[in-house]
CSV table of C-alpha atoms in Angstrom, one decimal:
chain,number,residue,atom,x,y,z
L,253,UNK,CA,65.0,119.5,103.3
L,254,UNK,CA,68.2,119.0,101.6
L,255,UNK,CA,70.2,118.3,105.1
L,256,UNK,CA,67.0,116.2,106.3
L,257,UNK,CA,68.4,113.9,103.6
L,258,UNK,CA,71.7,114.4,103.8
L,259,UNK,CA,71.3,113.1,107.8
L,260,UNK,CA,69.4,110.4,106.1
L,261,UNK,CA,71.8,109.2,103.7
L,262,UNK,CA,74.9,110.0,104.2
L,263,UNK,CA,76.5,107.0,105.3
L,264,UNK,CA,75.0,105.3,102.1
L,265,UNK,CA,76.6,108.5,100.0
L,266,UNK,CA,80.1,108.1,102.0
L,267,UNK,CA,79.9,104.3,101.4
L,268,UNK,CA,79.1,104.8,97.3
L,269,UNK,CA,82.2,107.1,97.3
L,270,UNK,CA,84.5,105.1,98.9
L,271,UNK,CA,83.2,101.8,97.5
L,272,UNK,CA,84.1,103.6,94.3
L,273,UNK,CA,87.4,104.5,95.4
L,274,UNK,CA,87.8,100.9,96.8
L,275,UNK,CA,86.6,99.4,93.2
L,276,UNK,CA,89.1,101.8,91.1
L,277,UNK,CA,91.9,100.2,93.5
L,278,UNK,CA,90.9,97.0,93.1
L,279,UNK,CA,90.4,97.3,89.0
L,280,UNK,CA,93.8,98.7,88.8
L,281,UNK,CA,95.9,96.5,90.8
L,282,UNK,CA,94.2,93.6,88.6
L,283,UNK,CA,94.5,94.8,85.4
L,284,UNK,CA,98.4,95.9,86.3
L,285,UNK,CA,98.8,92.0,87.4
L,286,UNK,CA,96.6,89.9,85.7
L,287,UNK,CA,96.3,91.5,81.8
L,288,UNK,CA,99.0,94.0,82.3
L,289,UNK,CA,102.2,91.8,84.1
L,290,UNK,CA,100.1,88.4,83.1
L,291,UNK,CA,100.0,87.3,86.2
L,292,UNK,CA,97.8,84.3,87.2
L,293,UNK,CA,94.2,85.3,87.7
L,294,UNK,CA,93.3,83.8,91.2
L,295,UNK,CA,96.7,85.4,92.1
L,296,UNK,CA,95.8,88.7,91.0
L,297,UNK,CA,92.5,88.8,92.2
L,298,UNK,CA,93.8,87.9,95.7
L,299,UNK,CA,96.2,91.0,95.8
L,300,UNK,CA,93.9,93.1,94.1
L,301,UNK,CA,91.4,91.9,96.9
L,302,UNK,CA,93.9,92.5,100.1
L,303,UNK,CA,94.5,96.2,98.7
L,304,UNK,CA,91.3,97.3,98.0
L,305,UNK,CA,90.2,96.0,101.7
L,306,UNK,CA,92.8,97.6,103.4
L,307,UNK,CA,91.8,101.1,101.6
L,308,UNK,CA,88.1,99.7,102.4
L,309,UNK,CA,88.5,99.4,106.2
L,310,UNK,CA,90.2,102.4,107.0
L,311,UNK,CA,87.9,104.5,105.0
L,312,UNK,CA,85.2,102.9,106.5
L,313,UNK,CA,86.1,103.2,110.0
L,314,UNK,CA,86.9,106.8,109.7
L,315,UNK,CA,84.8,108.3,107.0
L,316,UNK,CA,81.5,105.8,106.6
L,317,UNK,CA,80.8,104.2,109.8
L,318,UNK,CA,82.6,106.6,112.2
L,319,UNK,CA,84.2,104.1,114.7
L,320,UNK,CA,84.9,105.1,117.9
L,321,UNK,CA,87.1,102.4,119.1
L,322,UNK,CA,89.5,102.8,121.5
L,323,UNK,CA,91.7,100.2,122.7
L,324,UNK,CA,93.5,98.0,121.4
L,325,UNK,CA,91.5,94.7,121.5
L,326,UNK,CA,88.4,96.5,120.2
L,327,UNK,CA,90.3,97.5,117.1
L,328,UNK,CA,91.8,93.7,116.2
L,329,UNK,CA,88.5,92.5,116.8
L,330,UNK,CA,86.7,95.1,114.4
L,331,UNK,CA,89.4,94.6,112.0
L,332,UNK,CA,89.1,90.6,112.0
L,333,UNK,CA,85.5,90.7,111.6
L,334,UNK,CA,86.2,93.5,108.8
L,335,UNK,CA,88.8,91.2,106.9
L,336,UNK,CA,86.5,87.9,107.7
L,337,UNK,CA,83.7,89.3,105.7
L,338,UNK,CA,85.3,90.8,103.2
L,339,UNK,CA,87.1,87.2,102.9
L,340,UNK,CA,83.6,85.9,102.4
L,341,UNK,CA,83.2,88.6,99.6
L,342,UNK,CA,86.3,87.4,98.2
L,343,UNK,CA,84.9,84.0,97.7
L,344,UNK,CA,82.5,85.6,95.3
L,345,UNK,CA,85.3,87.8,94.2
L,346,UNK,CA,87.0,84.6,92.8
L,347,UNK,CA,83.8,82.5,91.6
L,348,UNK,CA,83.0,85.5,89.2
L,349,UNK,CA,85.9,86.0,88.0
L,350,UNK,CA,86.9,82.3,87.4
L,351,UNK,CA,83.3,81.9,85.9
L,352,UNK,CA,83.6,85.0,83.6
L,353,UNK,CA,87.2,84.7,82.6
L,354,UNK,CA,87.6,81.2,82.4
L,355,UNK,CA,84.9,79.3,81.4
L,356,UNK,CA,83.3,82.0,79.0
L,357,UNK,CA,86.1,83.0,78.0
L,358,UNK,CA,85.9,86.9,78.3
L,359,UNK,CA,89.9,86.8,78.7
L,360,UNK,CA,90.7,89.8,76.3
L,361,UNK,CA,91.6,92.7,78.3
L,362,UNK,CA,89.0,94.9,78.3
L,363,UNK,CA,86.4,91.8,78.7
L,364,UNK,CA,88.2,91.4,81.9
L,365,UNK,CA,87.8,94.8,82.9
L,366,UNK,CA,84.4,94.2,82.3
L,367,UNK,CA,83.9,90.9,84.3
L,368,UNK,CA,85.8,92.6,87.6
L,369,UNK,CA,83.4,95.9,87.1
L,370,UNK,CA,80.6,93.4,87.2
L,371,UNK,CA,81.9,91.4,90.3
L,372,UNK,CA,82.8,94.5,91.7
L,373,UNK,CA,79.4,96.1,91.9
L,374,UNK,CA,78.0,92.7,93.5
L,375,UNK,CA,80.6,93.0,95.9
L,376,UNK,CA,80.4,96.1,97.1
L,377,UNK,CA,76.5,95.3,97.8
L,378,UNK,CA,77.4,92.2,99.7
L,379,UNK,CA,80.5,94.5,101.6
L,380,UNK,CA,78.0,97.6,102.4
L,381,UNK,CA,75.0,94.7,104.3
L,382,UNK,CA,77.9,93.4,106.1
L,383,UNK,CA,79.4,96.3,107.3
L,384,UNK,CA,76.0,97.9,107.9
L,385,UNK,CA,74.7,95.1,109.9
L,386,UNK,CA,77.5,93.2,110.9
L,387,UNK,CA,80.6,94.8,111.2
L,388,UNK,CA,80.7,98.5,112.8
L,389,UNK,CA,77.0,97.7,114.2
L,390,UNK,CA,78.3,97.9,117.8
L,391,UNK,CA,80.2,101.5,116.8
L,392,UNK,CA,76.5,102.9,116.5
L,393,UNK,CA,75.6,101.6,119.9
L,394,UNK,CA,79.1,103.4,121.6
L,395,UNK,CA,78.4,106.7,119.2
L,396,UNK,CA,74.9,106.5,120.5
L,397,UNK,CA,75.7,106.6,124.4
């Protein structure tokens, strides 16, 4: 019983954990920039953004979606539709956190914690559909043959 839904779930259960991994990376390199180092907040977000997605797609590949790409040209094109959604993502990314530190004002730093932990669990919802569906769906059809 307990394997039946461990087979059932574990890509979800792989994803949550590295999603949470991937949010802790992202939280930190913001606050270090933006709160900590003062850093613009676009600016920060951005940075905070490309690191977490390069922890994101590697941990993916490997651990949540088991790739099995080969060559070369399968790889860049994985990893460009990989950084092409997650730039979509990213879009939200900024539009919460412009809307949330910005125009309400939760610019203290712990109200900015707040607002990326928000965006961040809307994000990793959007990043889990399109990786799901979108991204490493052709890696189930090669694991499958």
């Amino acid at each position: 019983m307990i394997k039946d839904l461990w087979e059932k779930y574990k890509s979800i259960i792989a994803y949550l954990f590295w999603g949470v991994v991937t949010t802790v990376v992202n939280l930190a390199v913001f606050q270090i920039l933006s709160p900590g180092l003062h850093w613009n907040v676009a600016l920060s977000t951005v940075i905070a953004w490309f690191a977490s997605v390069l922890v994101a797609y590697f941990t993916n590949k490997v651990w949540v979606f088991g790739s099995h790409y080969t060559t070369i040209s399968d790889f860049i094109v994985e990893i460009l539709r990989f950084f092409f959604y997650r730039g979509l993502t990213l879009v939200i990314d900024l539009i919460i956190t412009y809307v949330g530190i910005k125009v309400l004002k939760f610019d203290t730093p712990f109200q900015q914690f707040i607002v990326k932990f928000i965006d961040n669990v809307i994000v990793v919802i959007a990043n889990y559909v399109f990786s799901k569906w979108l991204i490493f769906k052709d890696n189930r059809d090669i694991a499958d043959k």
